[in-house]
Backbone as a printed PyTorch tensor [residue, N CA C, xyz], in Angstrom:
tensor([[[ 69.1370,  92.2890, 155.2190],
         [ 67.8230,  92.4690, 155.8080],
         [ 67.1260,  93.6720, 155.1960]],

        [[ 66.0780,  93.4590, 154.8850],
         [ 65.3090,  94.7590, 154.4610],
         [ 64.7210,  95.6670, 155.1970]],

        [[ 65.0400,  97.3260, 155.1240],
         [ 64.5590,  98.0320, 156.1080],
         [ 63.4230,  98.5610, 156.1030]],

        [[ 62.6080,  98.5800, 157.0880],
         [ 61.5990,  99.1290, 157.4640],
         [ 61.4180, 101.1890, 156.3890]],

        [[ 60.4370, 101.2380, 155.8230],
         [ 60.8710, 102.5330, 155.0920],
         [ 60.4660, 103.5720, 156.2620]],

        [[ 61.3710, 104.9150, 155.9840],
         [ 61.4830, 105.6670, 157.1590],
         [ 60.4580, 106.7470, 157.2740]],

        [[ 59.4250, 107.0260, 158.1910],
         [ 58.6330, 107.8700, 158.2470],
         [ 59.3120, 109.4160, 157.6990]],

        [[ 58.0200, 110.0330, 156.7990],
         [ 58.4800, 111.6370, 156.3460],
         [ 58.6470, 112.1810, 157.4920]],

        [[ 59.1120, 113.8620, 157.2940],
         [ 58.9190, 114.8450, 158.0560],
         [ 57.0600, 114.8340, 158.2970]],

        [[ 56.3850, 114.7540, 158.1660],
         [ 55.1610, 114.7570, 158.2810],
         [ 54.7890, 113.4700, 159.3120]],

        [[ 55.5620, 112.2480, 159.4360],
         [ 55.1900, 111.4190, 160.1650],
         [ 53.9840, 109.8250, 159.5500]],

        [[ 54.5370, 110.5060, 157.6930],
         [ 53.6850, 109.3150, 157.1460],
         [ 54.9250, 108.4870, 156.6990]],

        [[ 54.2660, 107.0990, 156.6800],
         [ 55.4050, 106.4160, 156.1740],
         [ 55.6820, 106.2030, 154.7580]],

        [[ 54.2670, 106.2570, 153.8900],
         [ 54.5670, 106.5190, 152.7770],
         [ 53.8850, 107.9490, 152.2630]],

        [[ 54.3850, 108.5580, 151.0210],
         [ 54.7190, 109.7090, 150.6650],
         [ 54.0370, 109.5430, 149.3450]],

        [[ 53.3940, 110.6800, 148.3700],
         [ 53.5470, 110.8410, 147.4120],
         [ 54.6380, 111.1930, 146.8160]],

        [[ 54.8920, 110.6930, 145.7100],
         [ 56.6490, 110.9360, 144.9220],
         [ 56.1310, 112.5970, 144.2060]],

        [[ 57.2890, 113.1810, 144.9100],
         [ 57.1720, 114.2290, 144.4400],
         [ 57.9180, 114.5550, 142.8260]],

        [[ 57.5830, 115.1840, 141.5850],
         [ 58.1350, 115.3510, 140.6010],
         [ 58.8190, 116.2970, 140.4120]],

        [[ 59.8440, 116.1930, 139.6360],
         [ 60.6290, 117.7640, 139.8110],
         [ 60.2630, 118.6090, 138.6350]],

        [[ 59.8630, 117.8510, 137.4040],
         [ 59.0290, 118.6080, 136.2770],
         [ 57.7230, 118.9890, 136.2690]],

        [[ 56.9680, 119.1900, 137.4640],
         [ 55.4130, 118.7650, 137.4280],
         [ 54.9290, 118.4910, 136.8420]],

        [[ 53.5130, 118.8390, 136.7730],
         [ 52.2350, 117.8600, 135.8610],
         [ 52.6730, 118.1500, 134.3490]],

        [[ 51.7570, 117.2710, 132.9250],
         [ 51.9420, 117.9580, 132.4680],
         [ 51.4450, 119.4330, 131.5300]],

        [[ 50.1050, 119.4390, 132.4510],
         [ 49.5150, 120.6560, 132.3470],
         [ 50.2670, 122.0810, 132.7920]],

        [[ 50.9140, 122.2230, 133.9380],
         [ 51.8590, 122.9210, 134.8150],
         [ 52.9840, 122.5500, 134.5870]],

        [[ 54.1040, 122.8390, 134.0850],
         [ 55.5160, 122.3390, 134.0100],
         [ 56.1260, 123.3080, 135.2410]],

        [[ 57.0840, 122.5980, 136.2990],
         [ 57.9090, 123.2320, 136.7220],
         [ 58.5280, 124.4160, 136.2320]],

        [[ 59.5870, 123.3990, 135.4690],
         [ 60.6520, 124.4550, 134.4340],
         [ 60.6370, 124.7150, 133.4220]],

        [[ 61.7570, 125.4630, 133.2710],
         [ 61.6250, 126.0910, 131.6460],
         [ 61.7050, 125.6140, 130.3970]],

        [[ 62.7330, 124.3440, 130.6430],
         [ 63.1810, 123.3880, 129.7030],
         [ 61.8200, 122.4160, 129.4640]],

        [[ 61.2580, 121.9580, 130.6570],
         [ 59.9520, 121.0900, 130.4750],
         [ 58.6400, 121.6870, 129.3960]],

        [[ 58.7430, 122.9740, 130.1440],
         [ 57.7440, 124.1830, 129.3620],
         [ 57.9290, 124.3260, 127.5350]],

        [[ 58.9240, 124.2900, 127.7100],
         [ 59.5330, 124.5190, 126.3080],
         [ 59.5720, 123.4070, 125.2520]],

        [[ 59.8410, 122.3290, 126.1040],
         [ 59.8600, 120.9640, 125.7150],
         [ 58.6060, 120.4380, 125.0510]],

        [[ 57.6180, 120.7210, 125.7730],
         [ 56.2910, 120.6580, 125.3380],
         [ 55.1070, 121.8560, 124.2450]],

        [[ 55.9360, 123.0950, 124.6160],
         [ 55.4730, 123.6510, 122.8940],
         [ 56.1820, 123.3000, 121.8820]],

        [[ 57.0700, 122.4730, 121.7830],
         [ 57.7750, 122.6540, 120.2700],
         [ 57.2510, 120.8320, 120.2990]],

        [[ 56.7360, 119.8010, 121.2090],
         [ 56.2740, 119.0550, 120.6020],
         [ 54.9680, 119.0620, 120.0490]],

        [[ 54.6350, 118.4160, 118.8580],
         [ 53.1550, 118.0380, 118.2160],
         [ 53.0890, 117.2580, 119.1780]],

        [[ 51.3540, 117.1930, 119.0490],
         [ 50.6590, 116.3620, 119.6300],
         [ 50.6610, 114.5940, 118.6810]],

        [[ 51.3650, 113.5740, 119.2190],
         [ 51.5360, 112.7100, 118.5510],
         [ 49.9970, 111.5940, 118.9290]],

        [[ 49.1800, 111.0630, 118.0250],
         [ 48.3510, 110.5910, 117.8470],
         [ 48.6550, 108.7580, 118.1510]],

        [[ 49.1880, 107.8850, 119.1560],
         [ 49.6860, 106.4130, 119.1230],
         [ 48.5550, 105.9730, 117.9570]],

        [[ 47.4220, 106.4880, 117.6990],
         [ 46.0730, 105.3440, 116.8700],
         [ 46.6280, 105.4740, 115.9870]],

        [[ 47.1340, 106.5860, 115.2120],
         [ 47.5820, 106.2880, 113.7610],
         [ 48.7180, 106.6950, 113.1970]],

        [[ 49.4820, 106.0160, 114.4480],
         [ 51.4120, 105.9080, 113.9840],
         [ 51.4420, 105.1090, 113.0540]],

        [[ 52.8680, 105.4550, 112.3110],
         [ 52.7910, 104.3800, 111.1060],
         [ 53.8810, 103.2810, 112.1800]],

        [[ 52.8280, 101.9970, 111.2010],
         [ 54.0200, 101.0340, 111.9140],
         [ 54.9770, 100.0050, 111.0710]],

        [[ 56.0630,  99.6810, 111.4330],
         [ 57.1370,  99.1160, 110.5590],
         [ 56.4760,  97.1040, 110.4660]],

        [[ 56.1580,  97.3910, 108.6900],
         [ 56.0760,  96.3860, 108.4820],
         [ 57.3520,  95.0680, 108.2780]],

        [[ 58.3670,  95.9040, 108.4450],
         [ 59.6750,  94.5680, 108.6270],
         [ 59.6260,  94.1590, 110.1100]],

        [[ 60.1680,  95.2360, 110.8640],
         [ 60.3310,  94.4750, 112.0120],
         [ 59.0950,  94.3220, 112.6730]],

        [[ 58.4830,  93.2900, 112.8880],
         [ 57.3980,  93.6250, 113.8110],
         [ 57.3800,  93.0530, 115.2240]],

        [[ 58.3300,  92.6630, 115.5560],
         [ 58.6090,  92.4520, 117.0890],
         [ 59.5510,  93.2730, 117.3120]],

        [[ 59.5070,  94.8330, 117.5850],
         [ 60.7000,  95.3340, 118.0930],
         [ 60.7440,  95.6930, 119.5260]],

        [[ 60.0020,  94.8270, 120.0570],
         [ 60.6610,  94.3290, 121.5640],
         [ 60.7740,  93.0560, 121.7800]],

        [[ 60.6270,  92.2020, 121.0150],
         [ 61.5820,  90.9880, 121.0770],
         [ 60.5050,  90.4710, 122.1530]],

        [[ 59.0070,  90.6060, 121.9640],
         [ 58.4730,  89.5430, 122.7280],
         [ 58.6570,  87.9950, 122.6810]],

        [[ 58.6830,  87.4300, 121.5000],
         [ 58.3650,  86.3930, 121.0320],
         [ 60.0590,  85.3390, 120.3830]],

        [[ 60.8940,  86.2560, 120.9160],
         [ 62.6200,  85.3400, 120.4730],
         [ 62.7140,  84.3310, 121.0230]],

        [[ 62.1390,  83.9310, 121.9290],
         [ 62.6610,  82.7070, 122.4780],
         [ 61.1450,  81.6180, 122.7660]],

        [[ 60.5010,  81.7660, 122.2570],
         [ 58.8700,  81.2980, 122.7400],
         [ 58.9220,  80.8160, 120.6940]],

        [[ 58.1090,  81.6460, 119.8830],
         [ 57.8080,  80.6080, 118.9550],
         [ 58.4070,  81.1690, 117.3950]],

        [[ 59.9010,  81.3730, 117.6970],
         [ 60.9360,  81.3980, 116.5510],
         [ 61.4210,  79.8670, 116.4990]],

        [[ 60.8580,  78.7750, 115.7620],
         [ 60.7020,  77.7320, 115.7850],
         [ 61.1390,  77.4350, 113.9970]],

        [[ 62.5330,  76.6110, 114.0800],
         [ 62.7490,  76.8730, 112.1480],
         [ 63.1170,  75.1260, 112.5130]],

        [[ 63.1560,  74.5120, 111.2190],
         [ 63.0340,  73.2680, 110.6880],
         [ 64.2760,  72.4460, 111.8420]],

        [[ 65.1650,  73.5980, 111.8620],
         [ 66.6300,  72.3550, 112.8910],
         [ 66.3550,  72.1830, 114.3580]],

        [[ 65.1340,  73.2770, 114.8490],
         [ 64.5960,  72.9830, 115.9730],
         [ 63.8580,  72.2120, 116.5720]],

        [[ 62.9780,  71.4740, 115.5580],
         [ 62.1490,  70.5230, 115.4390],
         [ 62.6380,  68.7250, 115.3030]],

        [[ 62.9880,  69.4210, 113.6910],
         [ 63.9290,  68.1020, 113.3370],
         [ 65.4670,  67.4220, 113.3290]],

        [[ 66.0590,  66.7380, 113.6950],
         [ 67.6820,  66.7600, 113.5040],
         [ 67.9930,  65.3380, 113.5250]],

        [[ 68.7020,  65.0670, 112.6270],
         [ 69.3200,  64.0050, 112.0740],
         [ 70.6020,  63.6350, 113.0840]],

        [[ 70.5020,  62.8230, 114.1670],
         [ 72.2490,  62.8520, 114.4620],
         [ 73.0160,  62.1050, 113.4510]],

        [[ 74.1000,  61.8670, 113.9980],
         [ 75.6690,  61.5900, 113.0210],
         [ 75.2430,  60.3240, 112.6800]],

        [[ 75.3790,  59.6940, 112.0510],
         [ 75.0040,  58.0000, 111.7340],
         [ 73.3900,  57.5870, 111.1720]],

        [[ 72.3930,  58.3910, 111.4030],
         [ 71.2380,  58.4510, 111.4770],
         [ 70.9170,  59.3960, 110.1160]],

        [[ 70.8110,  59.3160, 109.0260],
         [ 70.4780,  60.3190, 107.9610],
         [ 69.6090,  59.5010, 106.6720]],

        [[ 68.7020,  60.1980, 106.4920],
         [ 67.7090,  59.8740, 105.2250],
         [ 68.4190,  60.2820, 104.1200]],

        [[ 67.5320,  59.8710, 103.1520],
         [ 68.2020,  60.4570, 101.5390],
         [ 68.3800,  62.0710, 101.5240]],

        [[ 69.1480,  62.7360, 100.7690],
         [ 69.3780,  64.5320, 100.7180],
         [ 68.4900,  64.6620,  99.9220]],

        [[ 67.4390,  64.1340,  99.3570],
         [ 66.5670,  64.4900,  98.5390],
         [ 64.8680,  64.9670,  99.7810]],

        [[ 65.2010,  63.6600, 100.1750],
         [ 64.2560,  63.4330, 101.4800],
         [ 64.2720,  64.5490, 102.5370]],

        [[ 65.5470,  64.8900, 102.6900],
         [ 65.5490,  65.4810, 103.8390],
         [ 65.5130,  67.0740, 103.6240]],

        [[ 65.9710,  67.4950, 102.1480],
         [ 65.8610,  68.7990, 101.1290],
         [ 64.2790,  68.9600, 101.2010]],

        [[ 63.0290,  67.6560, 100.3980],
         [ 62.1270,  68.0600, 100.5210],
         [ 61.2640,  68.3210, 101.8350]],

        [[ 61.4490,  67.5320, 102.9150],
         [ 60.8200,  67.5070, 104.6570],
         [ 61.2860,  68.9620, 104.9190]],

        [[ 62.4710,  69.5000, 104.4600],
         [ 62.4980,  71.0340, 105.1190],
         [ 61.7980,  72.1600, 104.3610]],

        [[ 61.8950,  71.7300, 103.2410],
         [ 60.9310,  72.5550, 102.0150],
         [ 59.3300,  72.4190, 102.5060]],

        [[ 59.0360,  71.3690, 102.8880],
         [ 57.6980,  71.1090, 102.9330],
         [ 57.4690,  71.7100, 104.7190]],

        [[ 58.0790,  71.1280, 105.2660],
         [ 57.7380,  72.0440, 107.4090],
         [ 57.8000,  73.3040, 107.0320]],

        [[ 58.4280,  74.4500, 106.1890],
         [ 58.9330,  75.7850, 106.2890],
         [ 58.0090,  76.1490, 105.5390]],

        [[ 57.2630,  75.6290, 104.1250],
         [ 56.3350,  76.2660, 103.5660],
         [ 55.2000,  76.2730, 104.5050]],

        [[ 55.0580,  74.8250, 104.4320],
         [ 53.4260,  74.8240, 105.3170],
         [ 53.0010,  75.6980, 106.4950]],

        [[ 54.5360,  75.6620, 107.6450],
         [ 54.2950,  76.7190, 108.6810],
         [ 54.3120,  77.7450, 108.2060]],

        [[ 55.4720,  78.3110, 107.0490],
         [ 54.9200,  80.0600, 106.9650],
         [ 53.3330,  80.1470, 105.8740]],

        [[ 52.8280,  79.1650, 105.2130],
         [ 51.4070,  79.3530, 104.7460],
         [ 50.1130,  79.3990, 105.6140]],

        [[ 50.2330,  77.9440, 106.3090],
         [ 49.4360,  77.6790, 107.5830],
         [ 49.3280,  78.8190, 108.3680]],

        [[ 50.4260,  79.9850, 109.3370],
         [ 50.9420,  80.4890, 109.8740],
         [ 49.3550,  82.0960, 109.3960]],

        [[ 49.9070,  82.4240, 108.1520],
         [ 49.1040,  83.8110, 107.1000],
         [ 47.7410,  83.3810, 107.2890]],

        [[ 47.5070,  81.7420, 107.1340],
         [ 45.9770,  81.5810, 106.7830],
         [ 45.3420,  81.4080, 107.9750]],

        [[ 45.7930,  81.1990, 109.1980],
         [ 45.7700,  81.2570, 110.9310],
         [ 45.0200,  82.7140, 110.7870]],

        [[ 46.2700,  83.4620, 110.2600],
         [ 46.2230,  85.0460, 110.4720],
         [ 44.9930,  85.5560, 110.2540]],

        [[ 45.2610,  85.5360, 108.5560],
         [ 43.9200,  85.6750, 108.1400],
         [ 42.8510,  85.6460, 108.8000]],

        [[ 42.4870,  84.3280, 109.3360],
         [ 40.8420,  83.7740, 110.0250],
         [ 40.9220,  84.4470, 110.9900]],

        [[ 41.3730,  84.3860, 111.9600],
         [ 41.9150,  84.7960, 113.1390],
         [ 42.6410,  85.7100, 113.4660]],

        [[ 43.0030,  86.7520, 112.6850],
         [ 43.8480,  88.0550, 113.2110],
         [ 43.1340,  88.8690, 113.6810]],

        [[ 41.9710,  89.3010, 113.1510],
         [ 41.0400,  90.8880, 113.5210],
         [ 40.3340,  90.0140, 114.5140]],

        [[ 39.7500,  89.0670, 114.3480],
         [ 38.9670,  88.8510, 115.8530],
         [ 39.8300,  88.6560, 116.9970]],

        [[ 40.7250,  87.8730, 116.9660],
         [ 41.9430,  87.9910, 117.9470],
         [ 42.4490,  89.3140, 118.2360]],

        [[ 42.4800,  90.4120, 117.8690],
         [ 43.1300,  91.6090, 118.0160],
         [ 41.6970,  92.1500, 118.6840]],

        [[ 40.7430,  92.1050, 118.0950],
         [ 39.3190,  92.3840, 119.0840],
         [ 39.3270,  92.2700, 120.4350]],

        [[ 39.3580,  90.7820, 120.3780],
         [ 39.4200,  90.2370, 121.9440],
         [ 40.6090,  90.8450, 123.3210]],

        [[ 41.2550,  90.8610, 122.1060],
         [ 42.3530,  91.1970, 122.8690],
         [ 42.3970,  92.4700, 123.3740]],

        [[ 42.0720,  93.4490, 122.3680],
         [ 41.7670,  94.6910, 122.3680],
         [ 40.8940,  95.4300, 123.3970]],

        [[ 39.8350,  94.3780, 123.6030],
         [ 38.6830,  94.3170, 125.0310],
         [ 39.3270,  94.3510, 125.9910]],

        [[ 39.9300,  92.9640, 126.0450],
         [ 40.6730,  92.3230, 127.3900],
         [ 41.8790,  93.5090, 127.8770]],

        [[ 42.5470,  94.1660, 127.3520],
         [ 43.6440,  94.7840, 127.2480],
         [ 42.9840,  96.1260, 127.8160]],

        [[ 41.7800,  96.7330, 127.1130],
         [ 40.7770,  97.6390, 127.7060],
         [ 40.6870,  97.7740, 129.2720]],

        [[ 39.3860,  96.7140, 128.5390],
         [ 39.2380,  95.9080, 130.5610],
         [ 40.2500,  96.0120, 131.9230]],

        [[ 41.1070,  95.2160, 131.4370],
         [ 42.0200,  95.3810, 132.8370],
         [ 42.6030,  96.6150, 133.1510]],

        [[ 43.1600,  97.6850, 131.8460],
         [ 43.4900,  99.0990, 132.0500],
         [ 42.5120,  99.7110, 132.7040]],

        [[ 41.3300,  99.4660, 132.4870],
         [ 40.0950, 100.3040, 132.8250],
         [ 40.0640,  99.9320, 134.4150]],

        [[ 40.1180,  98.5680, 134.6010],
         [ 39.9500,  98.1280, 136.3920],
         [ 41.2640,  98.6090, 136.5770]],

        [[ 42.6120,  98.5280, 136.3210],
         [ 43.4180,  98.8930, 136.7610],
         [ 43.7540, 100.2050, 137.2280]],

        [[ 43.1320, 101.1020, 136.4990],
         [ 43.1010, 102.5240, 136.4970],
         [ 42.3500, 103.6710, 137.1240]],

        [[ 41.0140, 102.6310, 137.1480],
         [ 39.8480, 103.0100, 138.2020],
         [ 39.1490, 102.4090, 139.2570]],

        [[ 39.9040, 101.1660, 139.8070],
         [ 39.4680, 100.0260, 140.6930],
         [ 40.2090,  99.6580, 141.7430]],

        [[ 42.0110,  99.1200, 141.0680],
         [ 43.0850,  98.8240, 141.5770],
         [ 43.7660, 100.0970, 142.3190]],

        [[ 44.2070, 100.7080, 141.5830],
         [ 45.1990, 101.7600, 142.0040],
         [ 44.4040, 102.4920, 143.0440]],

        [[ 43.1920, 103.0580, 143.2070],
         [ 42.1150, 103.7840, 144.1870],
         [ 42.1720, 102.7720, 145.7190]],

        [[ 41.6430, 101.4680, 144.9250],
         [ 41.6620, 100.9740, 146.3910],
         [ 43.3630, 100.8090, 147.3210]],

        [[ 44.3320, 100.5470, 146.0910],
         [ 45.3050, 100.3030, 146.9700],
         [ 45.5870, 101.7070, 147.7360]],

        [[ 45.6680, 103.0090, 147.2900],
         [ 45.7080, 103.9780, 148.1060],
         [ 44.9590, 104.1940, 148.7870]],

        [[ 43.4640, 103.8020, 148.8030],
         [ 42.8080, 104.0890, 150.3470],
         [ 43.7830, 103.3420, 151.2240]],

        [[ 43.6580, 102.0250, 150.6910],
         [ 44.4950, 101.0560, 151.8910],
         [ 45.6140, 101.6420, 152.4560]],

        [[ 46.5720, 102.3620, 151.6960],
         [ 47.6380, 102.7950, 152.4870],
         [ 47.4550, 104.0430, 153.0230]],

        [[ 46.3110, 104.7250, 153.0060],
         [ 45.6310, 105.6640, 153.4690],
         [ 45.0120, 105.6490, 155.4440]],

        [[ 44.7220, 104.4390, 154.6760],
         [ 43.5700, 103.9170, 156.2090],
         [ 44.3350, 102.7890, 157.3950]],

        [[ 45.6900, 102.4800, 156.2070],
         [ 46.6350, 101.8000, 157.0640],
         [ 47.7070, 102.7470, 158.2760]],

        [[ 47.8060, 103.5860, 157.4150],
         [ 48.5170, 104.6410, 158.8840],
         [ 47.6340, 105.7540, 159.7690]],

        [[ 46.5150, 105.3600, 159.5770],
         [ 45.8740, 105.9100, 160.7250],
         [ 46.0080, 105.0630, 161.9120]],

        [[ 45.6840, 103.1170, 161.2740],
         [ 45.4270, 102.1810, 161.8410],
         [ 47.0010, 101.9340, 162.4490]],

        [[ 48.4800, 102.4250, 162.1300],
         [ 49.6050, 101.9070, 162.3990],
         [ 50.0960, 102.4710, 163.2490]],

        [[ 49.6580, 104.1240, 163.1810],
         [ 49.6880, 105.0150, 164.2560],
         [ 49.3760, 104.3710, 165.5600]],

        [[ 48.0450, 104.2570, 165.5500],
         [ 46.8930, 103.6920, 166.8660],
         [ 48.1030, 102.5650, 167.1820]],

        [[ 48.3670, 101.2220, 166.5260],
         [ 48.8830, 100.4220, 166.9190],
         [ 50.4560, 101.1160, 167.9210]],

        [[ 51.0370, 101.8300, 167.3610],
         [ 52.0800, 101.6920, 167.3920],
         [ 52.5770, 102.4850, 168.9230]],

        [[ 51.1220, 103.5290, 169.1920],
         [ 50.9440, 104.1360, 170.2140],
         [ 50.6010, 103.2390, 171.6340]],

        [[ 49.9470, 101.9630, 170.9890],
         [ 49.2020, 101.4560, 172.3280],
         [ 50.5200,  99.9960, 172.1430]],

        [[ 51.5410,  99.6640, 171.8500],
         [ 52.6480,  99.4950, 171.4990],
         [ 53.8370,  99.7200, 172.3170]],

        [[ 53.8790, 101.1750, 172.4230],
         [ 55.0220, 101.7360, 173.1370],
         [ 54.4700, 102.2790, 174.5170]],

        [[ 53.0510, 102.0540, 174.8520],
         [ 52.1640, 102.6120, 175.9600],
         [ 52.3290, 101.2480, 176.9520]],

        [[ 52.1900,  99.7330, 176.0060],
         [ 51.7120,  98.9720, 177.5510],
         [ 53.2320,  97.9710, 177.1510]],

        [[ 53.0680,  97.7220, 176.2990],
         [ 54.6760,  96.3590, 175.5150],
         [ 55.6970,  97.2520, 176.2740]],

        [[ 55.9240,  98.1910, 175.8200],
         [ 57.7970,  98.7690, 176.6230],
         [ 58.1860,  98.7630, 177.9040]],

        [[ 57.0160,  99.1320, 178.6970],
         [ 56.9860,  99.4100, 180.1260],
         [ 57.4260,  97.8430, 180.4940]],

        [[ 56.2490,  96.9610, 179.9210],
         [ 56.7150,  95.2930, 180.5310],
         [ 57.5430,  94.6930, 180.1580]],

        [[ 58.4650,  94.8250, 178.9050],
         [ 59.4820,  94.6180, 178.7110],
         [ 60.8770,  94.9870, 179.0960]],

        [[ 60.7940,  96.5080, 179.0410],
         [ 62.0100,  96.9540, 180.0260],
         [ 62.1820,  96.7560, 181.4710]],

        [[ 60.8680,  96.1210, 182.4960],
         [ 60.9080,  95.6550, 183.4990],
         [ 60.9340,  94.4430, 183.6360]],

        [[ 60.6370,  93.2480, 182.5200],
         [ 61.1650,  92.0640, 182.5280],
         [ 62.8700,  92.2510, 182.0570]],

        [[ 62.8710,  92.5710, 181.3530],
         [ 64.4090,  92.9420, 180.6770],
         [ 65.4840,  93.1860, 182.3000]],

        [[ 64.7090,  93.8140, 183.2660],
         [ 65.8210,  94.2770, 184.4010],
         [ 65.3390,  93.0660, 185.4380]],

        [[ 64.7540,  92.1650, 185.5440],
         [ 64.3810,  91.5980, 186.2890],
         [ 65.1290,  90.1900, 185.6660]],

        [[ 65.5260,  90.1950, 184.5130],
         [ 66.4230,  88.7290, 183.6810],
         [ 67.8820,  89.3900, 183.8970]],

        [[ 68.1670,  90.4160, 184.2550],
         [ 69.3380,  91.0560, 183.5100],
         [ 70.4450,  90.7180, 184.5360]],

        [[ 69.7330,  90.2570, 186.3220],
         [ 70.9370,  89.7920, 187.0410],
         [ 71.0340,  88.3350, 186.9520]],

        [[ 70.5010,  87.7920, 186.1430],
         [ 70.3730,  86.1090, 186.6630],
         [ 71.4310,  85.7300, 185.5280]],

        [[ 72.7880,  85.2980, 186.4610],
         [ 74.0550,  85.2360, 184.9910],
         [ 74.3140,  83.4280, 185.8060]],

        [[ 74.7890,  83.1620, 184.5260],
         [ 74.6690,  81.7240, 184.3930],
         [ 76.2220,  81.1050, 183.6000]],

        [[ 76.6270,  80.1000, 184.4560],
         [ 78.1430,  79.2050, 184.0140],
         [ 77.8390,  78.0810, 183.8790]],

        [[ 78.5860,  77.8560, 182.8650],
         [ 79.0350,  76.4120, 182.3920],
         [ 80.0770,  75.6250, 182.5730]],

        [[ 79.9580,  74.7150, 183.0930],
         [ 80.9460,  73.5230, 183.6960],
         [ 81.0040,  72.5740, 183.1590]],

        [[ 82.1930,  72.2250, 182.3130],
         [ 82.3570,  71.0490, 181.5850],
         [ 82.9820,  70.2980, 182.5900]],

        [[ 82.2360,  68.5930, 182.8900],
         [ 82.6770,  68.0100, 183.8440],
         [ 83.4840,  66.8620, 182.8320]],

        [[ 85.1250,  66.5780, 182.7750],
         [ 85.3610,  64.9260, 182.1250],
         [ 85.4870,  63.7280, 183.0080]]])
């Protein structure tokens, strides 16, 4: 069962997470402090990036790593000429990795545009839209949980612990008749 999270010493139920390194304008400690003069300021716009690997988080391993035996397969008894079947893999593997560049080509910088917007966009609502309103909400929710919880234990307990003693003598047997 999942538990209810437990009100602070303060009496809120949720908390800002406190950091133990603070901001990083203000560092707590010494190690944090220190940590941050001996780094440069690293620039993400114009990291160099590795033209071999270019999925090195492995978005795309199982979605469209797509090679000729995935597509096509000959079972046991079922086989074309080795000439036939040498050129059909020569010919699917060129065309997709040519097709594939000339996609790129047309379509890489405007696709990276769009994307680039879209990717904007939602950081931008996310950052200045989402996250604001959800903390009012949990802001304006424990004022509102308080109130509840007061008028709760004010009129519900009283009638319950007096129904509760008013059920509590009525005891009841069972008689199996054969």
């Amino acid at each position: 069962p999942a538990r209810a999270p437990s009100p602070s010493p303060q009496g809120f139920l949720y908390t800002a997470p406190i950091r133990e390194q603070g901001n990083i304008y203000k560092p707590n400690n010494k190690m944090m402090a220190d940590e941050l003069s001996e780094k440069a300021v690293h620039d993400v716009h114009t990291k160099e990036i590795d033209l071999v690997n270019r999925d090195p988080k492995h978005l795309n391993d199982d979605v469209v790593k797509i090679d000729f035996e995935d597509v096509i397969a000959e079972p046991e008894g079922t086989h074309s000429f080795d000439g036939i079947w040498k050129a059909s893999f020569t010919t699917f593997t060129v065309t997709k990795y040519w097709f594939y560049r000339l996609l790129s080509a047309i379509f890489g910088i405007p696709m990276a545009l769009i994307w680039g917007i879209y990717f904007a966009i939602l950081s931008f609502l996310h950052i200045w839209a989402v996250v604001p309103c959800i903390r009012s909400y949990l802001i304006e929710i424990q004022c509102i949980s308080r109130v509840y919880s007061i008028c709760i234990h004010t009129f519900c307990d009283p009638l319950f612990e007096a129904m509760g003693k008013v059920f509590s003598s009525i005891r009841a047997t069972v008689q199996k008749e054969i």
